[in-house]
Amino acid sequence: MHQLKHFIAAIATVLPVVLALLLSLVLLQGCFGPPSIDDTMDEYTNRLSRVLDGSLTEDIHKLENSALLKNSALNKIGSQTHALLLIPSQTYPSLSDVGNNVTTLNINIREFYAIQDCELGRIVAERNTALGKTQLPSQRLQYEHRVLNALANCEARLKAAEDPIATTVGEWRKQKQSQYESVWANVVQTSSEIKLGLSMAASPLLASGNKDAKASVNALNFVNSLSDITRFDATSEGGVIKDSEELEEQLQIVASSRLPAKLWQTQAVLHNRLLMLNETLPGALSEIDCSNGMNSDKAEILRNVFYLFFIEQIQPIASTLNSYHYQLQPLWQQWSDSEVLSEPFKAHIRTHGIDNFAEYSAVMHAHVSLWQDFLGRCNLSPTASGAN
């Protein structure tokens, strides 16, 4: 019994230390998660420069400090004219520049009392409350569904009773139908969740394990599908979003994943960093002697750096970026061509979802071609020494 007491006392003394060590390991594991694309590009550039005796880093610093790159307009680098890409948080328009003003139904007292037997009267009264006047864009869209459904039902009921106000209700229904797309556009342009998804990348894009990424593609397409009023039969339950929480859930997925912002920020980082390498690396590589197709030790080391960083770490992220871009490309094109979305909002979509992707793709292709030329000249394969 005496030994047992000593054992328990010893455990009690050691246990806090063990728990502290376990907590430290968990925290350390979090700290040493996958590196960001900026960190990877830093390491890639530094390793190349180290093999090239520091000349690459010096050339890049000169280029970065030049008047060309200080200019916010187009920058001429080498024989090509390029612009350094902005990240999405720098181009998202202010709320004052987007959004549509949608007028409410103008119903006088006599008309209001005439529709009291319809559900429409109660729904219109809700809009006039303090809470109704401060609806979020998504709540307003759901409200419009309810109004359209109630208008159709009320109009049919009044027609059956041969009530002349049925004509007035029919005019209200046509007015709300014509406004519907503008209400939907406000969900896309002014919802805080979509603004986060399209502008604020909370974490970098990873080669795999991007939280809610696929769900985000589906959520954005779900929001887009609500623009088509013909999908809903206003005389049935289909005229209302059946689950009032469904739209809110999909918007939360967009805000949680922030997939478009991650894609666009990652492509900007890759474009800008590879643009620097594409300008400075060819000169450095041209000094590597591979006479008569014979490779040198330095050429092999450079090949290994290219393989271990670009092929093994950067290309998988680029592949994931391309995959999600092509899944979302039809949506970006549709929004860019929309007549109800504002020009500043469409400019943001076109800039990152269409134009910047083309710029990024061209720079990525140029970087691969640069290495293909060098490795071909030195009779080397892209695979690193010892790699399977």
Coordinates of C-alpha atoms in Angstrom, one line a residue:
M1 CA 0.0 0.0 0.0
H2 CA 2.9 2.4 0.9
Q3 CA 4.5 1.7 -2.6
L4 CA 1.2 2.3 -4.3
K5 CA 0.9 5.7 -2.6
H6 CA 4.4 6.6 -3.8
F7 CA 3.5 5.5 -7.4
I8 CA 0.4 7.6 -7.4
A9 CA 2.3 10.6 -6.1
A10 CA 4.9 10.1 -8.8
I11 CA 2.3 9.9 -11.5
A12 CA 0.6 13.1 -10.2
T13 CA 4.0 14.9 -10.3
V14 CA 4.9 13.7 -13.8
L15 CA 1.5 13.9 -15.5
P16 CA 1.4 17.8 -15.8
V17 CA 4.8 17.6 -17.5
V18 CA 3.7 14.9 -19.9
L19 CA 0.5 16.8 -20.8
A20 CA 2.6 20.0 -21.4
L21 CA 4.9 18.1 -23.7
L22 CA 2.0 16.6 -25.6
L23 CA 0.5 20.0 -26.0
S24 CA 3.8 21.4 -27.2
L25 CA 4.0 18.6 -29.8
V26 CA 0.5 19.4 -31.1
L27 CA 1.4 23.1 -31.3
L28 CA 4.6 22.3 -33.1
Q29 CA 2.9 20.1 -35.5
G30 CA 0.5 22.9 -36.4
C31 CA 3.5 25.3 -36.8
F32 CA 5.2 22.9 -39.2
G33 CA 2.2 22.4 -41.6
P34 CA 2.5 22.7 -45.3
P35 CA 4.6 25.7 -46.4
S36 CA 2.8 28.5 -48.2
I37 CA 3.4 29.1 -51.9
D38 CA 5.4 32.2 -51.0
D39 CA 7.7 30.1 -48.7
T40 CA 8.1 27.5 -51.4
M41 CA 9.0 30.1 -54.0
D42 CA 11.4 31.7 -51.6
E43 CA 13.2 28.4 -51.1
Y44 CA 13.1 27.5 -54.8
T45 CA 14.7 30.9 -55.7
N46 CA 17.3 30.8 -52.9
R47 CA 18.4 27.2 -53.8
L48 CA 18.8 28.1 -57.4
S49 CA 20.7 31.3 -56.5
R50 CA 23.0 29.4 -54.1
V51 CA 24.0 27.0 -56.9
L52 CA 24.6 30.0 -59.2
D53 CA 26.8 31.7 -56.6
G54 CA 24.2 34.2 -55.5
S55 CA 23.9 35.9 -58.9
L56 CA 20.2 35.1 -59.4
T57 CA 19.1 36.7 -56.1
E58 CA 21.2 39.8 -56.9
D59 CA 19.6 40.1 -60.4
I60 CA 16.1 39.7 -59.0
H61 CA 16.7 42.4 -56.4
K62 CA 18.0 44.8 -59.1
L63 CA 14.9 44.0 -61.1
E64 CA 12.5 44.5 -58.2
N65 CA 14.1 47.9 -57.3
S66 CA 14.1 49.1 -60.9
A67 CA 11.8 51.9 -62.0
L68 CA 10.0 49.3 -64.2
L69 CA 8.6 47.5 -61.2
K70 CA 7.9 50.6 -59.2
N71 CA 5.6 51.7 -62.0
S72 CA 2.0 50.6 -61.3
A73 CA 1.3 50.5 -65.0
L74 CA 2.4 47.8 -67.4
N75 CA 6.0 46.7 -66.8
K76 CA 8.2 45.7 -69.7
I77 CA 10.3 42.8 -68.8
G78 CA 12.7 41.4 -71.4
S79 CA 11.0 41.5 -74.8
Q80 CA 7.5 41.1 -73.3
T81 CA 5.2 43.7 -71.6
H82 CA 3.6 42.4 -68.5
A83 CA 1.7 43.6 -65.4
L84 CA 2.4 42.3 -62.0
L85 CA -0.9 40.7 -61.0
L86 CA -2.8 42.1 -58.0
I87 CA -4.3 39.8 -55.4
P88 CA -8.1 39.7 -55.2
S89 CA -8.4 41.7 -52.0
Q90 CA -6.9 44.7 -53.8
T91 CA -9.5 44.8 -56.6
Y92 CA -12.8 43.9 -55.0
P93 CA -15.2 46.9 -55.4
S94 CA -16.7 48.7 -52.5
L95 CA -20.4 48.1 -51.7
S96 CA -21.2 51.6 -52.8
D97 CA -20.1 50.7 -56.3
V98 CA -22.2 47.6 -56.6
G99 CA -25.7 46.6 -55.8
N100 CA -29.1 47.3 -57.4
N101 CA -31.8 49.5 -56.0
V102 CA -35.0 47.5 -56.0
T103 CA -38.3 49.4 -55.4
T104 CA -40.9 47.9 -53.2
L105 CA -44.5 47.4 -54.0
N106 CA -46.5 50.6 -53.7
I107 CA -49.8 49.6 -52.1
N108 CA -52.3 52.1 -50.8
I109 CA -54.6 51.5 -47.8
R110 CA -57.6 50.5 -49.8
E111 CA -55.6 47.9 -51.8
F112 CA -54.0 46.6 -48.7
Y113 CA -57.3 45.9 -47.0
A114 CA -58.6 44.3 -50.2
I115 CA -55.9 41.6 -50.1
Q116 CA -56.2 40.8 -46.4
D117 CA -57.8 37.5 -47.2
C118 CA -54.7 36.5 -49.2
E119 CA -51.4 35.5 -47.6
L120 CA -49.9 38.4 -49.6
G121 CA -51.3 41.0 -47.1
R122 CA -49.3 39.4 -44.2
I123 CA -46.1 39.1 -46.2
V124 CA -46.3 42.7 -47.3
A125 CA -46.9 43.8 -43.7
E126 CA -43.7 41.8 -42.6
R127 CA -41.6 43.9 -45.0
N128 CA -42.8 47.1 -43.3
T129 CA -41.5 46.0 -39.9
A130 CA -38.1 47.2 -38.6
L131 CA -36.7 43.7 -39.1
G132 CA -38.1 43.5 -42.6
K133 CA -36.4 46.7 -43.7
T134 CA -33.0 45.4 -42.6
Q135 CA -33.0 42.1 -44.4
L136 CA -29.7 40.6 -45.6
P137 CA -29.5 40.1 -49.4
S138 CA -30.1 36.4 -49.0
Q139 CA -33.1 37.0 -46.8
R140 CA -34.5 39.5 -49.3
L141 CA -34.2 36.9 -52.1
Q142 CA -36.1 34.4 -50.0
Y143 CA -38.7 37.1 -49.3
E144 CA -39.1 37.8 -53.0
H145 CA -39.8 34.1 -53.6
R146 CA -42.5 34.2 -51.0
V147 CA -44.0 37.4 -52.5
L148 CA -44.1 35.9 -56.0
N149 CA -45.7 32.8 -54.7
A150 CA -48.3 34.8 -52.7
L151 CA -49.0 37.1 -55.7
A152 CA -49.8 34.3 -58.0
N153 CA -52.0 32.5 -55.5
C154 CA -53.8 35.8 -54.6
E155 CA -54.3 36.7 -58.2
A156 CA -55.8 33.3 -59.0
R157 CA -58.1 33.6 -56.0
L158 CA -59.3 37.1 -56.8
K159 CA -59.9 36.1 -60.4
A160 CA -62.1 33.2 -59.3
A161 CA -64.1 35.6 -57.2
E162 CA -64.3 38.1 -60.1
D163 CA -62.8 40.8 -57.9
P164 CA -61.5 43.7 -60.1
I165 CA -58.4 44.1 -57.9
A166 CA -57.1 40.9 -59.5
T167 CA -55.8 43.0 -62.4
T168 CA -53.8 45.2 -59.9
V169 CA -52.4 42.2 -58.2
G170 CA -51.4 40.8 -61.7
E171 CA -49.5 44.1 -62.4
W172 CA -47.7 43.7 -59.0
R173 CA -46.7 40.2 -60.0
K174 CA -45.2 41.3 -63.3
Q175 CA -43.3 44.1 -61.5
K176 CA -41.8 41.7 -59.0
Q177 CA -40.9 39.2 -61.7
S178 CA -39.1 41.9 -63.7
Q179 CA -37.1 42.8 -60.5
Y180 CA -36.2 39.3 -59.4
E181 CA -32.9 39.1 -61.2
S182 CA -31.8 42.4 -59.6
V183 CA -32.5 41.0 -56.2
W184 CA -30.6 37.8 -57.0
A185 CA -27.7 40.0 -58.3
N186 CA -27.5 41.7 -54.9
V187 CA -26.9 38.3 -53.2
V188 CA -23.9 37.8 -55.5
Q189 CA -22.5 41.3 -55.3
T190 CA -23.2 42.4 -51.7
S191 CA -23.4 39.3 -49.5
S192 CA -20.6 39.3 -47.0
E193 CA -20.0 35.6 -47.5
I194 CA -19.5 35.9 -51.2
K195 CA -17.3 38.9 -50.8
L196 CA -15.1 36.8 -48.5
G197 CA -15.1 34.0 -51.0
L198 CA -14.1 36.2 -53.9
S199 CA -11.6 38.5 -52.2
M200 CA -10.1 37.3 -48.9
A201 CA -7.9 34.2 -48.9
A202 CA -7.7 33.1 -45.3
S203 CA -5.0 30.4 -46.1
P204 CA -3.0 29.4 -49.1
L205 CA -4.2 26.9 -51.7
L206 CA -2.7 23.5 -51.1
A207 CA -2.0 20.6 -53.5
S208 CA -4.6 18.6 -51.6
G209 CA -6.8 18.9 -48.5
N210 CA -8.4 22.3 -49.2
K211 CA -11.3 22.5 -46.8
D212 CA -14.8 22.5 -48.5
A213 CA -13.2 23.2 -51.9
K214 CA -15.5 20.9 -53.9
A215 CA -18.5 21.9 -51.8
S216 CA -17.6 25.5 -52.6
V217 CA -17.9 24.9 -56.3
N218 CA -21.3 23.3 -55.8
A219 CA -22.4 26.2 -53.5
L220 CA -21.4 28.9 -56.0
N221 CA -23.3 27.0 -58.7
F222 CA -26.3 26.7 -56.4
V223 CA -26.4 30.4 -55.8
N224 CA -26.1 31.0 -59.5
S225 CA -29.0 28.7 -60.3
L226 CA -31.3 30.9 -58.2
S227 CA -31.0 33.6 -60.9
D228 CA -33.4 31.7 -63.2
I229 CA -36.9 32.5 -62.0
T230 CA -38.3 30.1 -64.6
R231 CA -37.1 27.3 -62.5
F232 CA -39.8 28.1 -60.0
D233 CA -43.5 27.5 -60.5
A234 CA -45.1 30.4 -58.6
T235 CA -48.4 28.5 -58.2
S236 CA -46.8 25.7 -56.2
E237 CA -44.4 25.1 -53.3
G238 CA -41.6 25.3 -55.9
G239 CA -42.1 29.1 -55.9
V240 CA -40.3 29.2 -52.5
I241 CA -36.8 28.0 -51.6
K242 CA -38.1 24.9 -49.9
D243 CA -35.5 24.9 -47.1
S244 CA -35.1 28.5 -45.9
E245 CA -31.8 27.5 -44.4
E246 CA -30.4 26.0 -47.6
L247 CA -29.2 29.3 -49.2
E248 CA -27.6 30.4 -45.9
E249 CA -25.8 27.0 -45.6
Q250 CA -24.4 27.3 -49.1
L251 CA -23.2 30.9 -48.5
Q252 CA -21.5 29.7 -45.3
I253 CA -19.6 27.1 -47.4
V254 CA -18.4 29.8 -49.8
A255 CA -17.2 31.9 -46.8
S256 CA -15.5 29.0 -45.1
S257 CA -13.6 27.7 -48.1
R258 CA -12.9 31.0 -49.9
L259 CA -11.8 28.9 -52.8
P260 CA -11.9 31.6 -55.6
A261 CA -9.8 34.0 -53.5
K262 CA -7.3 31.2 -52.8
L263 CA -7.1 30.3 -56.5
W264 CA -6.6 33.9 -57.5
Q265 CA -4.1 34.8 -54.8
T266 CA -2.1 31.7 -55.6
Q267 CA -2.0 32.4 -59.3
A268 CA -0.9 36.0 -58.7
V269 CA 2.0 34.8 -56.4
L270 CA 3.1 32.2 -58.9
H271 CA 2.8 34.6 -61.8
N272 CA 4.8 37.4 -60.2
R273 CA 7.5 35.2 -58.7
L274 CA 8.0 33.1 -61.9
L275 CA 8.0 36.3 -64.0
M276 CA 11.1 37.4 -62.1
L277 CA 12.8 34.0 -62.6
N278 CA 11.9 33.9 -66.3
E279 CA 13.7 37.2 -66.8
T280 CA 16.8 36.5 -64.7
L281 CA 17.3 32.8 -64.9
P282 CA 18.1 32.4 -68.7
G283 CA 21.2 34.5 -68.4
A284 CA 22.5 32.6 -65.5
L285 CA 21.8 29.2 -67.1
S286 CA 23.4 30.2 -70.3
E287 CA 26.8 30.4 -68.4
I288 CA 26.6 26.7 -67.4
D289 CA 29.0 24.9 -69.7
C290 CA 27.4 21.9 -71.4
S291 CA 29.7 21.7 -74.3
N292 CA 28.9 19.0 -76.9
G293 CA 25.8 17.9 -74.8
M294 CA 27.9 16.9 -71.9
N295 CA 26.4 17.9 -68.5
S296 CA 28.3 19.3 -65.6
D297 CA 28.0 18.8 -61.8
K298 CA 26.4 22.2 -61.5
A299 CA 23.9 21.4 -64.2
E300 CA 22.9 18.3 -62.4
I301 CA 22.5 20.1 -59.1
L302 CA 20.3 22.7 -60.8
R303 CA 18.2 19.9 -62.4
N304 CA 17.7 18.4 -58.9
V305 CA 16.6 21.8 -57.4
F306 CA 14.1 22.2 -60.3
Y307 CA 12.8 18.7 -59.7
L308 CA 12.6 18.8 -55.9
F309 CA 10.9 22.3 -55.8
F310 CA 9.1 23.0 -59.0
I311 CA 8.1 19.5 -60.1
E312 CA 7.5 18.0 -56.6
Q313 CA 6.0 21.0 -54.8
I314 CA 5.0 23.9 -57.1
Q315 CA 3.4 21.9 -60.0
P316 CA 1.0 19.9 -57.7
I317 CA -0.4 23.2 -56.4
A318 CA -0.6 24.5 -59.9
S319 CA -2.4 21.4 -61.0
T320 CA -5.0 21.8 -58.2
L321 CA -5.4 25.5 -59.1
N322 CA -6.0 24.6 -62.8
S323 CA -8.5 21.9 -61.9
Y324 CA -10.7 24.1 -59.8
H325 CA -10.3 27.0 -62.3
Y326 CA -11.7 24.9 -65.1
Q327 CA -14.6 23.7 -62.9
L328 CA -15.5 27.4 -62.2
Q329 CA -14.7 28.8 -65.6
P330 CA -18.3 28.5 -67.0
L331 CA -19.6 30.4 -64.0
W332 CA -17.0 33.2 -64.3
Q333 CA -17.9 33.5 -68.0
Q334 CA -21.6 33.7 -67.2
W335 CA -21.2 36.3 -64.5
S336 CA -18.9 38.3 -66.8
D337 CA -21.6 38.4 -69.4
S338 CA -24.5 39.1 -67.0
E339 CA -26.6 42.1 -67.7
V340 CA -27.8 42.5 -64.1
L341 CA -24.4 42.3 -62.3
S342 CA -22.6 45.7 -62.0
E343 CA -19.6 46.6 -64.1
P344 CA -17.2 46.9 -61.2
F345 CA -18.1 43.5 -59.9
K346 CA -17.8 41.9 -63.4
A347 CA -14.5 43.6 -63.8
H348 CA -13.2 41.9 -60.7
I349 CA -14.4 38.5 -62.0
R350 CA -12.9 39.0 -65.5
T351 CA -9.6 40.3 -64.0
H352 CA -9.0 37.2 -61.8
G353 CA -11.1 34.5 -63.3
I354 CA -10.3 35.1 -66.9
D355 CA -7.5 37.6 -67.7
N356 CA -5.1 36.9 -64.9
F357 CA -5.4 33.1 -65.3
A358 CA -4.3 33.5 -68.9
E359 CA -1.4 35.6 -67.8
Y360 CA -0.4 33.1 -65.1
S361 CA -0.7 30.2 -67.6
A362 CA 1.6 31.9 -70.1
V363 CA 4.3 32.6 -67.5
M364 CA 4.1 29.1 -66.1
H365 CA 4.4 27.7 -69.7
A366 CA 7.4 30.0 -70.3
H367 CA 9.1 28.8 -67.1
V368 CA 8.7 25.1 -68.1
S369 CA 10.0 25.9 -71.6
L370 CA 13.0 27.6 -70.1
W371 CA 14.0 24.5 -68.2
Q372 CA 13.3 22.2 -71.1
D373 CA 15.7 24.2 -73.2
F374 CA 18.4 24.1 -70.5
L375 CA 18.0 20.4 -69.7
G376 CA 18.0 19.5 -73.4
R377 CA 21.2 21.4 -74.0
C378 CA 22.8 19.6 -71.1
N379 CA 21.4 16.2 -72.0
L380 CA 19.6 15.8 -68.7
S381 CA 16.1 14.4 -67.9
P382 CA 13.8 16.4 -65.6
T383 CA 14.0 13.6 -63.0
A384 CA 16.3 14.3 -60.1
S385 CA 19.3 12.0 -59.4
G386 CA 18.2 9.0 -57.4
A387 CA 14.5 9.7 -57.9
N388 CA 12.2 6.9 -59.0

